[in-house]
Short mmCIF file of C-alpha atoms and ligand atoms in Angstrom, two decimals:
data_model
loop_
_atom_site.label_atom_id
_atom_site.label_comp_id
_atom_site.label_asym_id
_atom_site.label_seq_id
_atom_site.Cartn_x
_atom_site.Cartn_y
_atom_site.Cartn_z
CA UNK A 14 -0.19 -26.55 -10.11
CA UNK A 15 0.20 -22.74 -10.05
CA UNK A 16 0.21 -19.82 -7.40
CA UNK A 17 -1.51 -16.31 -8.68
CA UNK A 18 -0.86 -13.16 -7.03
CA UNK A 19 -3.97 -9.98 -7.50
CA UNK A 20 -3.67 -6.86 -6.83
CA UNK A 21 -6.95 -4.71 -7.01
CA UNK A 22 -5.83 -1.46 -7.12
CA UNK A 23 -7.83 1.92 -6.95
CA UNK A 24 -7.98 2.47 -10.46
CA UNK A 25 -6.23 -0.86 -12.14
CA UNK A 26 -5.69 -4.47 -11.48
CA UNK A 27 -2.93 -6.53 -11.91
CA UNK A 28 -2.08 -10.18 -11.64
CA UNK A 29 0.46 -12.65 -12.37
CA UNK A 30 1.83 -16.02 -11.87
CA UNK A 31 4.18 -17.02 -9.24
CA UNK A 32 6.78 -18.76 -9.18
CA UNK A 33 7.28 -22.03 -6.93
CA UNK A 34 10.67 -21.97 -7.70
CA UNK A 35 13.59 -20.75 -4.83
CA UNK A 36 13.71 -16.91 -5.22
CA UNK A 37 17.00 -17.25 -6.91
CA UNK A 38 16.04 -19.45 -9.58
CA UNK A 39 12.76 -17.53 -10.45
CA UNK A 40 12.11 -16.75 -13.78
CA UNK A 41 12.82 -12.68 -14.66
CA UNK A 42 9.11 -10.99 -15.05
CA UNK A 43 8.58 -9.97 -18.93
CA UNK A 44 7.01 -6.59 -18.19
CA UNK A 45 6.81 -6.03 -14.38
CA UNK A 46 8.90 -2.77 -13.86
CA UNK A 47 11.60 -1.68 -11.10
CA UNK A 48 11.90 -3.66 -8.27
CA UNK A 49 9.97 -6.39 -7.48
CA UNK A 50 11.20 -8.64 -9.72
CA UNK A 51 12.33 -12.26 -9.60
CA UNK A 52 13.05 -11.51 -5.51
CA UNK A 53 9.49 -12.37 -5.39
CA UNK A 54 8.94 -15.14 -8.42
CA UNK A 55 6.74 -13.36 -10.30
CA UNK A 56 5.83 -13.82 -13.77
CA UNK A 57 4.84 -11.68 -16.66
CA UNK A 58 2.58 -9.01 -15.02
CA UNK A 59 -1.08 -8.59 -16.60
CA UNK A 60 -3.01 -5.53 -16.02
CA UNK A 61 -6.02 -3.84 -16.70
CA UNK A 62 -7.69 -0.77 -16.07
CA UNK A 63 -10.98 -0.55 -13.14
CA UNK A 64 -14.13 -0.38 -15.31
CA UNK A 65 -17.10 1.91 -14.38
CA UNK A 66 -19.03 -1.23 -14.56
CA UNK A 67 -18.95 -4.81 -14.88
CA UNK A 68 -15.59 -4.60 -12.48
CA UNK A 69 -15.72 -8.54 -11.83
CA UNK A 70 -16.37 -9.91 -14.99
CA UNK A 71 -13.09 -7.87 -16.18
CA UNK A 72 -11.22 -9.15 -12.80
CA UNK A 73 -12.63 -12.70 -13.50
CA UNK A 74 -11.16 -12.53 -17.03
CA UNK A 75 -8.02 -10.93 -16.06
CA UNK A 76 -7.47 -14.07 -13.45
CA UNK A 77 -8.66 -16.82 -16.06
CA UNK A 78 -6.28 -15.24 -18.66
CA UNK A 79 -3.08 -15.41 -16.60
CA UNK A 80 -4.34 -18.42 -14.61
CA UNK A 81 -4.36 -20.34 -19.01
CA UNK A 82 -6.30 -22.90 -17.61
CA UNK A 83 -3.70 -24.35 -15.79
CA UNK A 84 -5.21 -25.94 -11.91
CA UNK A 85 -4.56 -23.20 -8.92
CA UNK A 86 -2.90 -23.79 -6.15
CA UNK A 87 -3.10 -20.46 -4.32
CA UNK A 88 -3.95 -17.24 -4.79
CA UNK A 89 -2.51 -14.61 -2.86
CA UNK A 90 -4.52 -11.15 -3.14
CA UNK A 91 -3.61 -7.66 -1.81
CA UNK A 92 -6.58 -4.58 -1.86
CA UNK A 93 -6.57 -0.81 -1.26
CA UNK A 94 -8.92 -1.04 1.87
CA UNK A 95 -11.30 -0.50 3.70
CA UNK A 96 -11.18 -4.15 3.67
CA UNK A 97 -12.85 -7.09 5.45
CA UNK A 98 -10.32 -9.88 5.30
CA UNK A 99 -12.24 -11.82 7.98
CA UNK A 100 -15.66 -11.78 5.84
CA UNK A 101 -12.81 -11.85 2.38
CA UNK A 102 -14.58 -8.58 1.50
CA UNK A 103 -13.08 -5.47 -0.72
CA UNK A 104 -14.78 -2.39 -0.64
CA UNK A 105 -12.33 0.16 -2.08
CA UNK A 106 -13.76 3.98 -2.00
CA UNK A 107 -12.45 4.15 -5.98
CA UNK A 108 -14.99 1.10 -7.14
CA UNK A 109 -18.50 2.48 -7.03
CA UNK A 110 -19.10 -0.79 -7.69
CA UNK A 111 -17.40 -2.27 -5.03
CA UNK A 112 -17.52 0.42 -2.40
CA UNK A 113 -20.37 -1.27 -0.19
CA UNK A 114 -18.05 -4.50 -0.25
CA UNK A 115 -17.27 -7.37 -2.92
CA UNK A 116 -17.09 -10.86 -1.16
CA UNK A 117 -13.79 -10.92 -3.21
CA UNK A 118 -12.80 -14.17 -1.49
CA UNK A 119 -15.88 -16.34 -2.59
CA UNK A 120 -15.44 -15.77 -6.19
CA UNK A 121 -12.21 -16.28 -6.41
CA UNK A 122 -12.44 -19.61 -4.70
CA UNK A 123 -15.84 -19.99 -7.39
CA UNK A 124 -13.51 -19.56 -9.96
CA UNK A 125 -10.14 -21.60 -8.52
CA UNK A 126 -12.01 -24.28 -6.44
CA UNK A 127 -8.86 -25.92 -5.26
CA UNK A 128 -6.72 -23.28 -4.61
CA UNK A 129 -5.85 -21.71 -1.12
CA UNK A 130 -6.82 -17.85 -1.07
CA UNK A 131 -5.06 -15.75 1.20
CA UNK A 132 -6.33 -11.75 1.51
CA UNK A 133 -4.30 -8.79 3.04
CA UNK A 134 -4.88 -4.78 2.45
CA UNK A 135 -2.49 -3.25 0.27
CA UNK A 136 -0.38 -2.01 3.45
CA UNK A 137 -0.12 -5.21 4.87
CA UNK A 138 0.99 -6.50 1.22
CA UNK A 139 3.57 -3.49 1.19
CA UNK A 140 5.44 -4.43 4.92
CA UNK A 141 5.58 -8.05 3.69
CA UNK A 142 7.29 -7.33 0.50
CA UNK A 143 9.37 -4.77 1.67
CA UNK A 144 10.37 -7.81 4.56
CA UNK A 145 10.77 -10.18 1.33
CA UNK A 146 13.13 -8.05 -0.35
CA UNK A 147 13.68 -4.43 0.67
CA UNK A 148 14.51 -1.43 3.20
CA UNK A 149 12.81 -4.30 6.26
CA UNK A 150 15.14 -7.35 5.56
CA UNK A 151 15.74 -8.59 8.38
CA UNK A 152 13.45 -6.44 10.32
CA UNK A 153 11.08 -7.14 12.79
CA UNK A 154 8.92 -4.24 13.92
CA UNK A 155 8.57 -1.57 11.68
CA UNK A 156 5.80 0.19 9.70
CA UNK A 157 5.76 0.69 5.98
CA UNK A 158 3.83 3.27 4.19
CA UNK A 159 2.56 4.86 0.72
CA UNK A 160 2.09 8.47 0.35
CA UNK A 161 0.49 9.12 -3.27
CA UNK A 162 -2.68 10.21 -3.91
CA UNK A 163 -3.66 8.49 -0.83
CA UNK A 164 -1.92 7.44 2.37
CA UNK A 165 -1.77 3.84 3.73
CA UNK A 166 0.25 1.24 5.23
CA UNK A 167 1.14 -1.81 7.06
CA UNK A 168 2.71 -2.77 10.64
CA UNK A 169 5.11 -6.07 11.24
CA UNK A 170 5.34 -6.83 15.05
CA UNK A 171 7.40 -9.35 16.00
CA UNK A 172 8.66 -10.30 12.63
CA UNK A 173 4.56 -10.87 11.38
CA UNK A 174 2.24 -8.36 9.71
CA UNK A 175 -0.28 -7.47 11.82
CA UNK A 176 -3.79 -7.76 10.08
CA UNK A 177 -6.01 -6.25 12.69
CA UNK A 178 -9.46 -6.92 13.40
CA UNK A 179 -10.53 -6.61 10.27
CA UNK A 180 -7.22 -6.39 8.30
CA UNK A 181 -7.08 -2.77 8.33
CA UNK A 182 -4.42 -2.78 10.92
CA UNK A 183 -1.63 0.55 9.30
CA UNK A 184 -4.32 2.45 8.09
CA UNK A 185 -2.03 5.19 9.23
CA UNK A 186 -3.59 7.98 6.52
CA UNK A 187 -6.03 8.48 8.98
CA UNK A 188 -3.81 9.46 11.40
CA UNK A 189 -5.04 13.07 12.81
CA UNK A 190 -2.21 15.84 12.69
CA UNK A 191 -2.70 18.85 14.67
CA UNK A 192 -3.37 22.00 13.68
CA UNK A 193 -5.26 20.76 10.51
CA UNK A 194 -9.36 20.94 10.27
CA UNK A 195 -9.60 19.50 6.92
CA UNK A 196 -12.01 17.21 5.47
CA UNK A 197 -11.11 14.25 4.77
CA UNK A 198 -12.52 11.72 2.41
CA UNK A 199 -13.39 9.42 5.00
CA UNK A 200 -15.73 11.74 6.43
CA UNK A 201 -13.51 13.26 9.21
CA UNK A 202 -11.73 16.14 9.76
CA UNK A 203 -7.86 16.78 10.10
CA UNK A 204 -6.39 13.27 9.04
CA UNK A 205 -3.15 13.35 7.63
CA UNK A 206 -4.55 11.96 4.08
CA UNK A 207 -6.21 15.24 3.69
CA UNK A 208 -2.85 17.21 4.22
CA UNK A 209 -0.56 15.25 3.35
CA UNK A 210 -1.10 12.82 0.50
CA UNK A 211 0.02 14.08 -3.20
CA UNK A 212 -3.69 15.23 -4.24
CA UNK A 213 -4.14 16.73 -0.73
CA UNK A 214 -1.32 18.91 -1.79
CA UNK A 215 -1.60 19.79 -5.04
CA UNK A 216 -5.53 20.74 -3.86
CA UNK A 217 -3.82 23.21 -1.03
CA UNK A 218 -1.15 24.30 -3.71
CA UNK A 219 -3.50 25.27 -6.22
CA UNK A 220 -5.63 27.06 -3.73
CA UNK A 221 -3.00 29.62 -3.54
CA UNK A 222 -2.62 30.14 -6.74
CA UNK A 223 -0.18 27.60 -8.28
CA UNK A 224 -1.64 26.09 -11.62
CA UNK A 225 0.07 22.73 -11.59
CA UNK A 226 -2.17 19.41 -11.28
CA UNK A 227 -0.28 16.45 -9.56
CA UNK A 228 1.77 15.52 -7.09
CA UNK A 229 5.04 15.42 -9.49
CA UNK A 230 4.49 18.81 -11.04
CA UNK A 231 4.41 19.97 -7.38
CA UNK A 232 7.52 18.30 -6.72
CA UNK A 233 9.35 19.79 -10.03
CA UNK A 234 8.36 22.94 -9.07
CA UNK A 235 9.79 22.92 -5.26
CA UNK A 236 12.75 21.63 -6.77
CA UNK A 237 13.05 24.63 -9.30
CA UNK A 238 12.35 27.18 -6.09
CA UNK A 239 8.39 28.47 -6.58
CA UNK A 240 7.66 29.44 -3.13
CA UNK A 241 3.61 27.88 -2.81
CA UNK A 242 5.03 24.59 -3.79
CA UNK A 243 7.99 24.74 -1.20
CA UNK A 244 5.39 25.41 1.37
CA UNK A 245 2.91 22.85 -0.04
CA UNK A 246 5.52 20.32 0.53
CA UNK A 247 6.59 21.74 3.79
CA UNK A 248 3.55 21.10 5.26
CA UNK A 249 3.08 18.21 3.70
CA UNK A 250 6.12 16.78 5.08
CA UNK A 251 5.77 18.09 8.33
CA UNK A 252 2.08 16.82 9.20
CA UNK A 253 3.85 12.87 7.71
CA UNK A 254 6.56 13.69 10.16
CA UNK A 255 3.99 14.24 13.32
CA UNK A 256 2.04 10.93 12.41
CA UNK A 257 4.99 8.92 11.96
CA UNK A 258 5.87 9.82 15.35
CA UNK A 259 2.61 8.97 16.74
CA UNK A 260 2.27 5.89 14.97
CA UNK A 261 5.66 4.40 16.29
CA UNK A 262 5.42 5.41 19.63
CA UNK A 263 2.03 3.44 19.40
CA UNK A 264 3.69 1.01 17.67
CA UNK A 265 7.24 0.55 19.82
CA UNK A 266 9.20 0.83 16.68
CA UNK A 267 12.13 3.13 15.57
CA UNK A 268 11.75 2.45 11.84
CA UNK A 269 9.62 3.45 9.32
CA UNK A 270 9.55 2.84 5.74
CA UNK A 271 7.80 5.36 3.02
CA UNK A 272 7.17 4.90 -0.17
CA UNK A 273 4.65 5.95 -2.82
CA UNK A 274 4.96 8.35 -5.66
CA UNK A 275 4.80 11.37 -3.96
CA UNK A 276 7.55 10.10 -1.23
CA UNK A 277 9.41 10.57 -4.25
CA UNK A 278 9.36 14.17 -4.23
CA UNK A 279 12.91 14.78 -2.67
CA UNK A 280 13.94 16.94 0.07
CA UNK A 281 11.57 19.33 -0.28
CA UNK A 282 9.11 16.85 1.73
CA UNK A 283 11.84 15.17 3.88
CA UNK A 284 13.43 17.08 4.98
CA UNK A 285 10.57 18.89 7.29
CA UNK A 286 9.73 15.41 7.74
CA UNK A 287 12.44 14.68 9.79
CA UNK A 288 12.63 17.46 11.62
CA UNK A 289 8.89 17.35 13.01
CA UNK A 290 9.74 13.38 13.33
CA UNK A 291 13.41 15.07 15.69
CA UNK A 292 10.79 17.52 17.27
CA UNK A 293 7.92 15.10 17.96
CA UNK A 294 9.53 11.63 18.50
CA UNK A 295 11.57 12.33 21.73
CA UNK A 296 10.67 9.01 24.12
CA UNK A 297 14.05 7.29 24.62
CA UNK A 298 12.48 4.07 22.63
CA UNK A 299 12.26 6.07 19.78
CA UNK A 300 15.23 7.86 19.69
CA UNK A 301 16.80 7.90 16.82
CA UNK A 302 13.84 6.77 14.79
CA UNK A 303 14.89 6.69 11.32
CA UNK A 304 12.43 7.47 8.50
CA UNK A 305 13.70 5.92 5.30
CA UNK A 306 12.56 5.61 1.17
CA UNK A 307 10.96 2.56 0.47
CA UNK A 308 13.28 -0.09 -1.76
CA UNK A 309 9.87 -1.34 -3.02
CA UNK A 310 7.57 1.30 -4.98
CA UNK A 311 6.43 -0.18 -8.46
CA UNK A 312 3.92 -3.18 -7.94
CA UNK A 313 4.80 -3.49 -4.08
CA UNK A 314 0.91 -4.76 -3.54
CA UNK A 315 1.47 -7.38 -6.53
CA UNK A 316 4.81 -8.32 -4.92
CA UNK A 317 3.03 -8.68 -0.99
CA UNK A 318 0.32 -11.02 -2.70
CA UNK A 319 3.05 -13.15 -4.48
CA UNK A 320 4.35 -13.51 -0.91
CA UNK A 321 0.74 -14.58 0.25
CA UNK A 322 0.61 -17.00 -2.60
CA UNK A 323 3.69 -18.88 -1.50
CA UNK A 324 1.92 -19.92 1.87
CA UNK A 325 1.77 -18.03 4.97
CA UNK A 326 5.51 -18.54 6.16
CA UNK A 327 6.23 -17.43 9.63
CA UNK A 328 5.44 -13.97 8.95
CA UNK A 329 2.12 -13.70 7.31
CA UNK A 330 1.31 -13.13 11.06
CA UNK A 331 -2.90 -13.17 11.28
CA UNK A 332 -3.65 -13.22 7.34
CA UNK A 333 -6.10 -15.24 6.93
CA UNK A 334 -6.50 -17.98 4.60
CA UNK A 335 -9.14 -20.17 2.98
CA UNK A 336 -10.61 -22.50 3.44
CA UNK A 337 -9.81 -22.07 6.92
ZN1 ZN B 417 -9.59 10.40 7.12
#
């Protein structure tokens, strides 16, 4: 009997086996970079790259080749949303394929007809693993977040992730920050996504004349002192800084978590972030609410799932499972 964890990411899957051993006695992964690791039991880590088309058949083949024909006993999977976790639908905006939903849920129980599938949004999948084994130990209200290309993230309340109505629960990129009319993939207007996130700002960057093309060019130039990228992640860190205060004074929490490969981009972006989060969060519940880096950046989705595949636990909160 064996437990897979999936992660269907925007432009690459990945899967692996994991462990049922304790944590401590898990086998090291072969290829599954920084942190998570054993923490989390995981196994070599098999990926593969989102085709144009076809996208199940390679996720179906992906599965069967780390699954080696050995029975399933769970399957824990984590998605970049929207999702649908109550219908166990995907329909992530980067999978034209996908993007009016994949009943992700029925084909993986097609293909493991044993096994016990349990489905979370990559946010969701980030706060739990972060819980497992990073900057939440311990902790029981708190929201986690990426900021790369895009934004996202995932709430624990009372020690459980919160999935939401539909699972989307920390969807926090669409967050509106003031001051800021502009579009936004999801079809608004303002959202902090479309300031904030690393392609956001490279796009406002390069609109001023900077000639870089991602989000860690922009940060290599802050840190060597050109001016449009200081002010590209200026305002990028101060529009994260006015949603993080929103969201946790929605939330009643005074800790957030960020991680993501442009949260990498030094203190350039934080530290306007904690000054609009000093300026903004002022309620005395708040006070001090600490901002921190992430412990959990490389495969944090893969390592959320592996925590889905080991059974709900006490804090899977409202994930739900099937069969029911
Ligand atoms: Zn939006």
């Amino acid at each position: 009997m064996m437990r897979l964890a999936l992660d269907i990411g925007a432009t690459k899957f990945a899967a692996a086996r994991v462990s049922a051993d304790s944590p401590a006695t898990a086998r090291p992964p072969a290829d599954c970079g920084p942190p998570p690791g054993a923490e989390f039991g995981l196994g070599a880590v098999h990926r593969v790259d989102v085709p144009a088309s076809g996208v199940w058949e390679v996720c179906r083949e992906l599965l069967l080749d780390v699954a080696g024909g050995a029975e399933v006993e769970s399957v824990g999977i984590g998605a970049a949303g929207p999702v649908d976790v109550t219908a166990g639908v995907t329909g992530p905006l980067n999978i034209p394929e996908w993007r009016a939903g994949f009943p992700i849920v029925a084909r993986v129980r097609e293909l493991f007809p044993g096994a016990t599938v349990r489905f979370a949004i990559d946010g969701a999948c980030l706060a739990l693993a972060e819980q497992r084994a990073g900057a939440l130990r311990g902790v029981a209200d708190a929201l986690a977040m990426t900021v790369s290309s895009g934004i996202g993230g995932g709430i624990l309340a009372g020690g459980r992730v919160l999935a939401g109505r539909t699972g989307n629960a920390g969807h926090v990129g669409h967050i509106v920050v003031p001051g800021e009319e502009v579009p936004c993939a999801c079809g608004g207007f303002g959202c902090v996504e479309a300031v904030a996130s690393g392609l956001s700002s490279v796009r406002w960057a390069r609109s001023r004349g900077w000639r870089g093309s991602s989000g860690a060019e922009l940060a290599a130039a802050a840190a060597a002192g050109n001016s449009t990228a200081l002010a590209a992640l200026e305002r990028a860190g101060t529009a994260l800084g006015r949603a993080v205060s929103s969201a946790a004074a929605t939330l009643d929490i005074d800790l957030v978590v960020i991680g993501g490969g442009f949260a990498a981009s030094g203190e350039p972006l934080w530290k306007p972030l904690r000054a609009a989060v000093t300026r903004h969060a002022r309620l005395g519940f708040l006070r001090p609410l600490r901002v921190l880096p992430s412990e959990i950046t490389a495969g944090a989705t893969l390592a959320g799932a592996a925590v889905l595949a080991a059974g709900p636990g006490a804090n899977a909160g409202d994930v739900p499972e099937w069969p029911a």
